[in-house]
């Protein structure tokens, strides 16, 4: 019976993936040829503009992951590669999605993630993990609200110093995030919420994290802010690290993301401590 349910889930995931790809006019497929991996490398360079010798994934690793049963796939629109994803198998029946990049604003990333989910179900995997910058609001909304993934840990300076055009000049704090493929996450608790970190004039404003459910704001566009006002970007990094990272270290769980761009964190109870003035 369990095998039948797993097969049914895999069939449904496959249909969802094909429908998502068709809606945006792409075809997603696994890659195995060196020429295809070279195209992925060039696509990622176009997206991140990484410095020589510092790509998000090397050609050799893509070849190795694909050969060893990992996940390397790309989305094509009219035979032009417009997105790609690279991952490897990890513990606990998990695929760790190391890097995914796509042309922005077209729904290609969603099609890639649904293809990734279908691939995992087909290969007997139950979870997909990945990391993302907690300051990038659009990624948080996509990961938490659209996919239903949930962060499990806040890690400071996960990748050390990064030199690509998007991340240069900032520290590489990341949320380690897991997408449980067995079903949707629990519903986000309803208000009222305590504001642990708010925003005023594009800068973070510390509040109090003394309620059972706490909001942690994010900047509207951290990538633009890094270029225009590095001081404000640094203030956001330290504030989110302190408040969101602090709550998670104390056992808080990120249970949602609001339309206004704030993490919703369920704490251990109403007796939380103050976080700043």
PDB file of C-alpha atoms in Angstrom:
ATOM      1  CA  UNK A   1       0.000   0.000   0.000  1.00  0.00           C
ATOM      2  CA  UNK A   2       2.852   2.383   0.879  1.00  0.00           C
ATOM      3  CA  UNK A   3       4.500   1.723  -2.492  1.00  0.00           C
ATOM      4  CA  UNK A   4       1.212   2.442  -4.265  1.00  0.00           C
ATOM      5  CA  UNK A   5       0.852   5.792  -2.443  1.00  0.00           C
ATOM      6  CA  UNK A   6       4.453   6.683  -3.288  1.00  0.00           C
ATOM      7  CA  UNK A   7       3.879   5.827  -6.954  1.00  0.00           C
ATOM      8  CA  UNK A   8       0.695   7.908  -7.018  1.00  0.00           C
ATOM      9  CA  UNK A   9       2.537  10.820  -5.429  1.00  0.00           C
ATOM     10  CA  UNK A  10       5.298  10.521  -7.992  1.00  0.00           C
ATOM     11  CA  UNK A  11       2.799  10.471 -10.880  1.00  0.00           C
ATOM     12  CA  UNK A  12       1.077  13.599  -9.531  1.00  0.00           C
ATOM     13  CA  UNK A  13       4.417  15.357  -9.079  1.00  0.00           C
ATOM     14  CA  UNK A  14       5.363  14.499 -12.645  1.00  0.00           C
ATOM     15  CA  UNK A  15       2.095  15.910 -13.990  1.00  0.00           C
ATOM     16  CA  UNK A  16       2.515  19.100 -11.970  1.00  0.00           C
ATOM     17  CA  UNK A  17       6.044  19.520 -13.291  1.00  0.00           C
ATOM     18  CA  UNK A  18       4.984  19.111 -16.918  1.00  0.00           C
ATOM     19  CA  UNK A  19       2.077  21.542 -16.489  1.00  0.00           C
ATOM     20  CA  UNK A  20       4.318  24.178 -14.854  1.00  0.00           C
ATOM     21  CA  UNK A  21       6.854  23.878 -17.661  1.00  0.00           C
ATOM     22  CA  UNK A  22       4.166  24.093 -20.339  1.00  0.00           C
ATOM     23  CA  UNK A  23       2.681  27.252 -18.781  1.00  0.00           C
ATOM     24  CA  UNK A  24       5.951  29.140 -19.216  1.00  0.00           C
ATOM     25  CA  UNK A  25       6.884  27.502 -22.509  1.00  0.00           C
ATOM     26  CA  UNK A  26       9.934  25.556 -21.397  1.00  0.00           C
ATOM     27  CA  UNK A  27      11.133  21.974 -21.514  1.00  0.00           C
ATOM     28  CA  UNK A  28      13.079  20.714 -18.487  1.00  0.00           C
ATOM     29  CA  UNK A  29      15.394  17.729 -18.824  1.00  0.00           C
ATOM     30  CA  UNK A  30      18.322  16.068 -17.113  1.00  0.00           C
ATOM     31  CA  UNK A  31      21.801  16.686 -18.494  1.00  0.00           C
ATOM     32  CA  UNK A  32      24.590  14.190 -19.142  1.00  0.00           C
ATOM     33  CA  UNK A  33      26.811  15.636 -21.894  1.00  0.00           C
ATOM     34  CA  UNK A  34      29.865  17.825 -21.329  1.00  0.00           C
ATOM     35  CA  UNK A  35      28.581  20.382 -23.808  1.00  0.00           C
ATOM     36  CA  UNK A  36      25.386  20.767 -21.763  1.00  0.00           C
ATOM     37  CA  UNK A  37      27.368  21.262 -18.545  1.00  0.00           C
ATOM     38  CA  UNK A  38      29.422  23.941 -20.279  1.00  0.00           C
ATOM     39  CA  UNK A  39      26.202  25.756 -21.159  1.00  0.00           C
ATOM     40  CA  UNK A  40      25.138  25.623 -17.492  1.00  0.00           C
ATOM     41  CA  UNK A  41      28.470  27.115 -16.489  1.00  0.00           C
ATOM     42  CA  UNK A  42      28.003  29.989 -18.942  1.00  0.00           C
ATOM     43  CA  UNK A  43      24.403  30.566 -17.829  1.00  0.00           C
ATOM     44  CA  UNK A  44      25.433  30.774 -14.182  1.00  0.00           C
ATOM     45  CA  UNK A  45      28.206  33.197 -15.102  1.00  0.00           C
ATOM     46  CA  UNK A  46      25.639  35.394 -16.878  1.00  0.00           C
ATOM     47  CA  UNK A  47      23.479  35.389 -13.726  1.00  0.00           C
ATOM     48  CA  UNK A  48      26.104  35.812 -10.976  1.00  0.00           C
ATOM     49  CA  UNK A  49      29.086  37.293 -12.864  1.00  0.00           C
ATOM     50  CA  UNK A  50      31.435  35.311 -10.642  1.00  0.00           C
ATOM     51  CA  UNK A  51      35.137  36.054 -10.540  1.00  0.00           C
ATOM     52  CA  UNK A  52      37.550  33.720 -12.377  1.00  0.00           C
ATOM     53  CA  UNK A  53      38.126  30.560 -10.386  1.00  0.00           C
ATOM     54  CA  UNK A  54      35.115  31.147  -8.079  1.00  0.00           C
ATOM     55  CA  UNK A  55      31.995  29.733  -9.794  1.00  0.00           C
ATOM     56  CA  UNK A  56      29.001  28.464  -7.769  1.00  0.00           C
ATOM     57  CA  UNK A  57      29.748  25.009  -9.163  1.00  0.00           C
ATOM     58  CA  UNK A  58      32.581  23.804 -11.362  1.00  0.00           C
ATOM     59  CA  UNK A  59      32.261  21.883 -14.604  1.00  0.00           C
ATOM     60  CA  UNK A  60      34.025  18.920 -12.994  1.00  0.00           C
ATOM     61  CA  UNK A  61      31.537  18.781 -10.110  1.00  0.00           C
ATOM     62  CA  UNK A  62      28.556  18.874 -12.462  1.00  0.00           C
ATOM     63  CA  UNK A  63      30.009  15.935 -14.383  1.00  0.00           C
ATOM     64  CA  UNK A  64      30.677  14.068 -11.130  1.00  0.00           C
ATOM     65  CA  UNK A  65      27.219  14.722  -9.638  1.00  0.00           C
ATOM     66  CA  UNK A  66      25.454  13.539 -12.791  1.00  0.00           C
ATOM     67  CA  UNK A  67      27.650  10.440 -13.033  1.00  0.00           C
ATOM     68  CA  UNK A  68      27.132   9.529  -9.366  1.00  0.00           C
ATOM     69  CA  UNK A  69      23.332   9.732  -9.470  1.00  0.00           C
ATOM     70  CA  UNK A  70      22.876  13.368  -8.534  1.00  0.00           C
ATOM     71  CA  UNK A  71      20.627  15.936 -10.152  1.00  0.00           C
ATOM     72  CA  UNK A  72      21.742  18.183 -13.008  1.00  0.00           C
ATOM     73  CA  UNK A  73      18.919  19.576 -15.133  1.00  0.00           C
ATOM     74  CA  UNK A  74      18.138  22.581 -17.295  1.00  0.00           C
ATOM     75  CA  UNK A  75      15.133  24.416 -18.706  1.00  0.00           C
ATOM     76  CA  UNK A  76      15.064  25.259 -22.402  1.00  0.00           C
ATOM     77  CA  UNK A  77      12.952  27.803 -24.224  1.00  0.00           C
ATOM     78  CA  UNK A  78      13.103  27.420 -28.011  1.00  0.00           C
ATOM     79  CA  UNK A  79      16.278  25.351 -27.579  1.00  0.00           C
ATOM     80  CA  UNK A  80      17.937  28.131 -25.533  1.00  0.00           C
ATOM     81  CA  UNK A  81      18.972  27.266 -21.957  1.00  0.00           C
ATOM     82  CA  UNK A  82      17.158  29.687 -19.610  1.00  0.00           C
ATOM     83  CA  UNK A  83      17.597  27.964 -16.241  1.00  0.00           C
ATOM     84  CA  UNK A  84      19.492  25.150 -14.562  1.00  0.00           C
ATOM     85  CA  UNK A  85      19.798  23.350 -11.242  1.00  0.00           C
ATOM     86  CA  UNK A  86      22.552  21.210  -9.737  1.00  0.00           C
ATOM     87  CA  UNK A  87      22.195  18.984  -6.661  1.00  0.00           C
ATOM     88  CA  UNK A  88      23.564  15.898  -4.945  1.00  0.00           C
ATOM     89  CA  UNK A  89      22.123  13.190  -2.738  1.00  0.00           C
ATOM     90  CA  UNK A  90      22.443  13.758   1.009  1.00  0.00           C
ATOM     91  CA  UNK A  91      21.487  11.979   4.230  1.00  0.00           C
ATOM     92  CA  UNK A  92      17.908  11.194   5.272  1.00  0.00           C
ATOM     93  CA  UNK A  93      16.630  10.493   1.723  1.00  0.00           C
ATOM     94  CA  UNK A  94      17.375  14.070   0.753  1.00  0.00           C
ATOM     95  CA  UNK A  95      18.527  15.845  -2.379  1.00  0.00           C
ATOM     96  CA  UNK A  96      20.622  18.886  -1.536  1.00  0.00           C
ATOM     97  CA  UNK A  97      20.003  21.452  -4.251  1.00  0.00           C
ATOM     98  CA  UNK A  98      23.362  23.205  -4.335  1.00  0.00           C
ATOM     99  CA  UNK A  99      22.588  25.890  -6.910  1.00  0.00           C
ATOM    100  CA  UNK A 100      19.620  26.881  -9.070  1.00  0.00           C
ATOM    101  CA  UNK A 101      19.625  29.835 -11.441  1.00  0.00           C
ATOM    102  CA  UNK A 102      17.086  31.056 -13.985  1.00  0.00           C
ATOM    103  CA  UNK A 103      16.170  34.087 -16.025  1.00  0.00           C
ATOM    104  CA  UNK A 104      14.119  36.228 -13.653  1.00  0.00           C
ATOM    105  CA  UNK A 105      10.418  36.964 -13.797  1.00  0.00           C
ATOM    106  CA  UNK A 106       9.274  34.171 -16.108  1.00  0.00           C
ATOM    107  CA  UNK A 107       8.259  31.314 -13.803  1.00  0.00           C
ATOM    108  CA  UNK A 108      11.224  29.236 -14.945  1.00  0.00           C
ATOM    109  CA  UNK A 109      12.524  28.735 -11.409  1.00  0.00           C
ATOM    110  CA  UNK A 110       9.185  27.277 -10.330  1.00  0.00           C
ATOM    111  CA  UNK A 111       9.185  24.875 -13.276  1.00  0.00           C
ATOM    112  CA  UNK A 112      12.699  23.763 -12.327  1.00  0.00           C
ATOM    113  CA  UNK A 113      11.756  23.165  -8.681  1.00  0.00           C
ATOM    114  CA  UNK A 114       8.706  21.094  -9.646  1.00  0.00           C
ATOM    115  CA  UNK A 115      10.857  19.041 -12.018  1.00  0.00           C
ATOM    116  CA  UNK A 116      13.300  18.568  -9.153  1.00  0.00           C
ATOM    117  CA  UNK A 117      10.470  17.421  -6.876  1.00  0.00           C
ATOM    118  CA  UNK A 118       9.216  14.931  -9.477  1.00  0.00           C
ATOM    119  CA  UNK A 119      12.762  13.607  -9.939  1.00  0.00           C
ATOM    120  CA  UNK A 120      13.093  13.076  -6.186  1.00  0.00           C
ATOM    121  CA  UNK A 121       9.794  11.208  -5.942  1.00  0.00           C
ATOM    122  CA  UNK A 122      10.826   9.022  -8.877  1.00  0.00           C
ATOM    123  CA  UNK A 123      14.138   8.220  -7.142  1.00  0.00           C
ATOM    124  CA  UNK A 124      12.674   7.511  -3.697  1.00  0.00           C
ATOM    125  CA  UNK A 125      13.746  10.745  -2.001  1.00  0.00           C
ATOM    126  CA  UNK A 126      11.515  12.525   0.499  1.00  0.00           C
ATOM    127  CA  UNK A 127      13.109  15.939   0.961  1.00  0.00           C
ATOM    128  CA  UNK A 128      14.960  18.693  -0.873  1.00  0.00           C
ATOM    129  CA  UNK A 129      17.310  20.956   1.065  1.00  0.00           C
ATOM    130  CA  UNK A 130      19.066  24.141  -0.008  1.00  0.00           C
ATOM    131  CA  UNK A 131      20.359  27.429   1.354  1.00  0.00           C
ATOM    132  CA  UNK A 132      19.368  31.000   0.594  1.00  0.00           C
ATOM    133  CA  UNK A 133      20.231  34.488   1.794  1.00  0.00           C
ATOM    134  CA  UNK A 134      17.639  35.496   4.439  1.00  0.00           C
ATOM    135  CA  UNK A 135      17.826  39.107   3.236  1.00  0.00           C
ATOM    136  CA  UNK A 136      16.612  38.354  -0.306  1.00  0.00           C
ATOM    137  CA  UNK A 137      12.877  38.897   0.056  1.00  0.00           C
ATOM    138  CA  UNK A 138      11.781  37.484  -3.301  1.00  0.00           C
ATOM    139  CA  UNK A 139      13.617  34.206  -2.595  1.00  0.00           C
ATOM    140  CA  UNK A 140      12.131  33.956   0.886  1.00  0.00           C
ATOM    141  CA  UNK A 141       8.638  34.481  -0.503  1.00  0.00           C
ATOM    142  CA  UNK A 142       9.202  31.934  -3.274  1.00  0.00           C
ATOM    143  CA  UNK A 143      10.708  29.299  -0.985  1.00  0.00           C
ATOM    144  CA  UNK A 144       8.316  29.655   1.954  1.00  0.00           C
ATOM    145  CA  UNK A 145       5.037  30.919   0.521  1.00  0.00           C
ATOM    146  CA  UNK A 146       5.004  29.381  -2.959  1.00  0.00           C
ATOM    147  CA  UNK A 147       6.841  26.090  -2.409  1.00  0.00           C
ATOM    148  CA  UNK A 148       6.048  25.547   1.281  1.00  0.00           C
ATOM    149  CA  UNK A 149       9.667  24.895   2.307  1.00  0.00           C
ATOM    150  CA  UNK A 150      10.767  25.738   5.850  1.00  0.00           C
ATOM    151  CA  UNK A 151      14.130  26.960   7.221  1.00  0.00           C
ATOM    152  CA  UNK A 152      15.709  24.649   9.780  1.00  0.00           C
ATOM    153  CA  UNK A 153      18.867  26.576  10.729  1.00  0.00           C
ATOM    154  CA  UNK A 154      20.461  30.005  10.457  1.00  0.00           C
ATOM    155  CA  UNK A 155      24.183  29.796   9.628  1.00  0.00           C
ATOM    156  CA  UNK A 156      26.486  32.819   9.758  1.00  0.00           C
ATOM    157  CA  UNK A 157      28.915  33.308   6.859  1.00  0.00           C
ATOM    158  CA  UNK A 158      28.025  29.898   5.397  1.00  0.00           C
ATOM    159  CA  UNK A 159      30.229  30.263   2.289  1.00  0.00           C
ATOM    160  CA  UNK A 160      32.803  32.609   3.779  1.00  0.00           C
ATOM    161  CA  UNK A 161      33.769  35.550   1.569  1.00  0.00           C
ATOM    162  CA  UNK A 162      31.996  35.639  -1.798  1.00  0.00           C
ATOM    163  CA  UNK A 163      33.205  37.677  -4.762  1.00  0.00           C
ATOM    164  CA  UNK A 164      30.417  37.432  -7.355  1.00  0.00           C
ATOM    165  CA  UNK A 165      28.652  40.591  -8.508  1.00  0.00           C
ATOM    166  CA  UNK A 166      25.463  39.869  -6.520  1.00  0.00           C
ATOM    167  CA  UNK A 167      26.981  38.990  -3.128  1.00  0.00           C
ATOM    168  CA  UNK A 168      30.213  40.977  -3.175  1.00  0.00           C
ATOM    169  CA  UNK A 169      30.715  43.224  -0.165  1.00  0.00           C
ATOM    170  CA  UNK A 170      28.337  41.315   2.113  1.00  0.00           C
ATOM    171  CA  UNK A 171      28.634  38.332   4.419  1.00  0.00           C
ATOM    172  CA  UNK A 172      27.209  35.006   3.289  1.00  0.00           C
ATOM    173  CA  UNK A 173      24.691  34.252   6.061  1.00  0.00           C
ATOM    174  CA  UNK A 174      22.263  31.567   4.898  1.00  0.00           C
ATOM    175  CA  UNK A 175      19.062  29.833   5.956  1.00  0.00           C
ATOM    176  CA  UNK A 176      19.333  26.059   5.598  1.00  0.00           C
ATOM    177  CA  UNK A 177      15.916  25.189   4.229  1.00  0.00           C
ATOM    178  CA  UNK A 178      14.043  21.913   3.715  1.00  0.00           C
ATOM    179  CA  UNK A 179      11.119  21.137   1.430  1.00  0.00           C
ATOM    180  CA  UNK A 180       9.232  18.125   2.787  1.00  0.00           C
ATOM    181  CA  UNK A 181       7.773  16.424  -0.287  1.00  0.00           C
ATOM    182  CA  UNK A 182       5.253  14.353   1.667  1.00  0.00           C
ATOM    183  CA  UNK A 183       2.763  17.209   1.936  1.00  0.00           C
ATOM    184  CA  UNK A 184       2.184  20.892   2.628  1.00  0.00           C
ATOM    185  CA  UNK A 185       3.470  22.479   5.856  1.00  0.00           C
ATOM    186  CA  UNK A 186       1.216  23.361   8.760  1.00  0.00           C
ATOM    187  CA  UNK A 187      -0.789  26.569   8.443  1.00  0.00           C
ATOM    188  CA  UNK A 188       0.803  29.822   9.579  1.00  0.00           C
ATOM    189  CA  UNK A 189      -0.551  30.898  12.996  1.00  0.00           C
ATOM    190  CA  UNK A 190      -3.022  33.807  12.819  1.00  0.00           C
ATOM    191  CA  UNK A 191      -2.286  37.289  14.278  1.00  0.00           C
ATOM    192  CA  UNK A 192      -1.656  39.012  16.592  1.00  0.00           C
ATOM    193  CA  UNK A 193       2.098  38.987  16.157  1.00  0.00           C
ATOM    194  CA  UNK A 194       4.931  40.684  18.017  1.00  0.00           C
ATOM    195  CA  UNK A 195       7.278  42.751  15.837  1.00  0.00           C
ATOM    196  CA  UNK A 196      10.802  41.629  16.611  1.00  0.00           C
ATOM    197  CA  UNK A 197      12.263  43.548  13.656  1.00  0.00           C
ATOM    198  CA  UNK A 198      10.442  46.220  11.677  1.00  0.00           C
ATOM    199  CA  UNK A 199      11.429  48.709   8.987  1.00  0.00           C
ATOM    200  CA  UNK A 200      11.448  52.490   8.778  1.00  0.00           C
ATOM    201  CA  UNK A 201      12.968  54.566   5.936  1.00  0.00           C
ATOM    202  CA  UNK A 202      14.482  51.378   4.480  1.00  0.00           C
ATOM    203  CA  UNK A 203      16.391  50.647   7.688  1.00  0.00           C
ATOM    204  CA  UNK A 204      15.757  47.910  10.290  1.00  0.00           C
ATOM    205  CA  UNK A 205      14.082  48.900  13.550  1.00  0.00           C
ATOM    206  CA  UNK A 206      14.528  46.579  16.529  1.00  0.00           C
ATOM    207  CA  UNK A 207      11.438  45.581  18.508  1.00  0.00           C
ATOM    208  CA  UNK A 208      10.719  42.953  21.122  1.00  0.00           C
ATOM    209  CA  UNK A 209      10.544  39.197  20.624  1.00  0.00           C
ATOM    210  CA  UNK A 210       8.463  38.471  23.714  1.00  0.00           C
ATOM    211  CA  UNK A 211       5.382  36.954  22.099  1.00  0.00           C
ATOM    212  CA  UNK A 212       4.535  33.443  20.921  1.00  0.00           C
ATOM    213  CA  UNK A 213       4.672  34.518  17.260  1.00  0.00           C
ATOM    214  CA  UNK A 214       7.232  37.096  16.109  1.00  0.00           C
ATOM    215  CA  UNK A 215       7.686  38.990  12.817  1.00  0.00           C
ATOM    216  CA  UNK A 216      11.150  39.621  11.405  1.00  0.00           C
ATOM    217  CA  UNK A 217      11.182  42.114   8.522  1.00  0.00           C
ATOM    218  CA  UNK A 218      13.414  42.016   5.435  1.00  0.00           C
ATOM    219  CA  UNK A 219      14.656  44.829   3.153  1.00  0.00           C
ATOM    220  CA  UNK A 220      12.649  45.506   0.007  1.00  0.00           C
ATOM    221  CA  UNK A 221      15.612  44.890  -2.338  1.00  0.00           C
ATOM    222  CA  UNK A 222      18.884  44.037  -0.616  1.00  0.00           C
ATOM    223  CA  UNK A 223      20.827  43.699  -3.874  1.00  0.00           C
ATOM    224  CA  UNK A 224      20.069  47.289  -4.906  1.00  0.00           C
ATOM    225  CA  UNK A 225      20.608  48.494  -1.332  1.00  0.00           C
ATOM    226  CA  UNK A 226      24.108  46.962  -1.243  1.00  0.00           C
ATOM    227  CA  UNK A 227      25.106  49.169  -4.167  1.00  0.00           C
ATOM    228  CA  UNK A 228      23.250  52.339  -3.135  1.00  0.00           C
ATOM    229  CA  UNK A 229      23.728  52.327   0.641  1.00  0.00           C
ATOM    230  CA  UNK A 230      26.240  49.743   1.919  1.00  0.00           C
ATOM    231  CA  UNK A 231      25.788  50.987   5.483  1.00  0.00           C
ATOM    232  CA  UNK A 232      22.058  50.252   5.432  1.00  0.00           C
ATOM    233  CA  UNK A 233      22.714  46.837   3.883  1.00  0.00           C
ATOM    234  CA  UNK A 234      25.190  46.049   6.666  1.00  0.00           C
ATOM    235  CA  UNK A 235      22.651  47.157   9.283  1.00  0.00           C
ATOM    236  CA  UNK A 236      20.095  44.736   7.817  1.00  0.00           C
ATOM    237  CA  UNK A 237      22.604  41.869   7.834  1.00  0.00           C
ATOM    238  CA  UNK A 238      23.443  42.357  11.493  1.00  0.00           C
ATOM    239  CA  UNK A 239      19.842  42.962  12.582  1.00  0.00           C
ATOM    240  CA  UNK A 240      18.410  39.896  10.833  1.00  0.00           C
ATOM    241  CA  UNK A 241      21.324  37.803  12.059  1.00  0.00           C
ATOM    242  CA  UNK A 242      20.688  38.953  15.625  1.00  0.00           C
ATOM    243  CA  UNK A 243      16.894  38.698  15.659  1.00  0.00           C
ATOM    244  CA  UNK A 244      16.049  35.847  13.265  1.00  0.00           C
ATOM    245  CA  UNK A 245      19.233  33.924  13.970  1.00  0.00           C
ATOM    246  CA  UNK A 246      18.802  34.458  17.694  1.00  0.00           C
ATOM    247  CA  UNK A 247      15.207  33.252  17.693  1.00  0.00           C
ATOM    248  CA  UNK A 248      16.114  30.128  15.728  1.00  0.00           C
ATOM    249  CA  UNK A 249      19.040  29.321  18.007  1.00  0.00           C
ATOM    250  CA  UNK A 250      16.634  29.529  20.954  1.00  0.00           C
ATOM    251  CA  UNK A 251      14.299  26.989  19.345  1.00  0.00           C
ATOM    252  CA  UNK A 252      12.074  29.283  17.286  1.00  0.00           C
ATOM    253  CA  UNK A 253      10.638  27.880  14.058  1.00  0.00           C
ATOM    254  CA  UNK A 254      10.008  29.859  10.880  1.00  0.00           C
ATOM    255  CA  UNK A 255       6.413  28.988   9.999  1.00  0.00           C
ATOM    256  CA  UNK A 256       5.592  31.447   7.233  1.00  0.00           C
ATOM    257  CA  UNK A 257       6.357  34.624   5.321  1.00  0.00           C
ATOM    258  CA  UNK A 258       3.963  37.576   5.111  1.00  0.00           C
ATOM    259  CA  UNK A 259       2.872  39.512   2.031  1.00  0.00           C
ATOM    260  CA  UNK A 260       4.659  42.519   3.541  1.00  0.00           C
ATOM    261  CA  UNK A 261       7.979  40.646   3.532  1.00  0.00           C
ATOM    262  CA  UNK A 262       8.473  39.411   7.090  1.00  0.00           C
ATOM    263  CA  UNK A 263       9.364  36.001   8.474  1.00  0.00           C
ATOM    264  CA  UNK A 264       6.785  34.565  10.862  1.00  0.00           C
ATOM    265  CA  UNK A 265       8.551  32.813  13.728  1.00  0.00           C
ATOM    266  CA  UNK A 266       6.843  30.639  16.331  1.00  0.00           C
ATOM    267  CA  UNK A 267       8.824  30.896  19.563  1.00  0.00           C
ATOM    268  CA  UNK A 268       8.896  28.497  22.479  1.00  0.00           C
ATOM    269  CA  UNK A 269       6.248  30.552  24.263  1.00  0.00           C
ATOM    270  CA  UNK A 270       5.255  33.989  25.418  1.00  0.00           C
ATOM    271  CA  UNK A 271       8.186  34.325  27.806  1.00  0.00           C
ATOM    272  CA  UNK A 272      10.778  35.353  25.228  1.00  0.00           C
ATOM    273  CA  UNK A 273      13.517  37.861  25.916  1.00  0.00           C
ATOM    274  CA  UNK A 274      13.931  41.357  24.568  1.00  0.00           C
ATOM    275  CA  UNK A 275      15.996  41.746  21.415  1.00  0.00           C
ATOM    276  CA  UNK A 276      17.282  45.292  21.289  1.00  0.00           C
ATOM    277  CA  UNK A 277      15.617  48.533  22.205  1.00  0.00           C
TER     278      UNK A 277
END
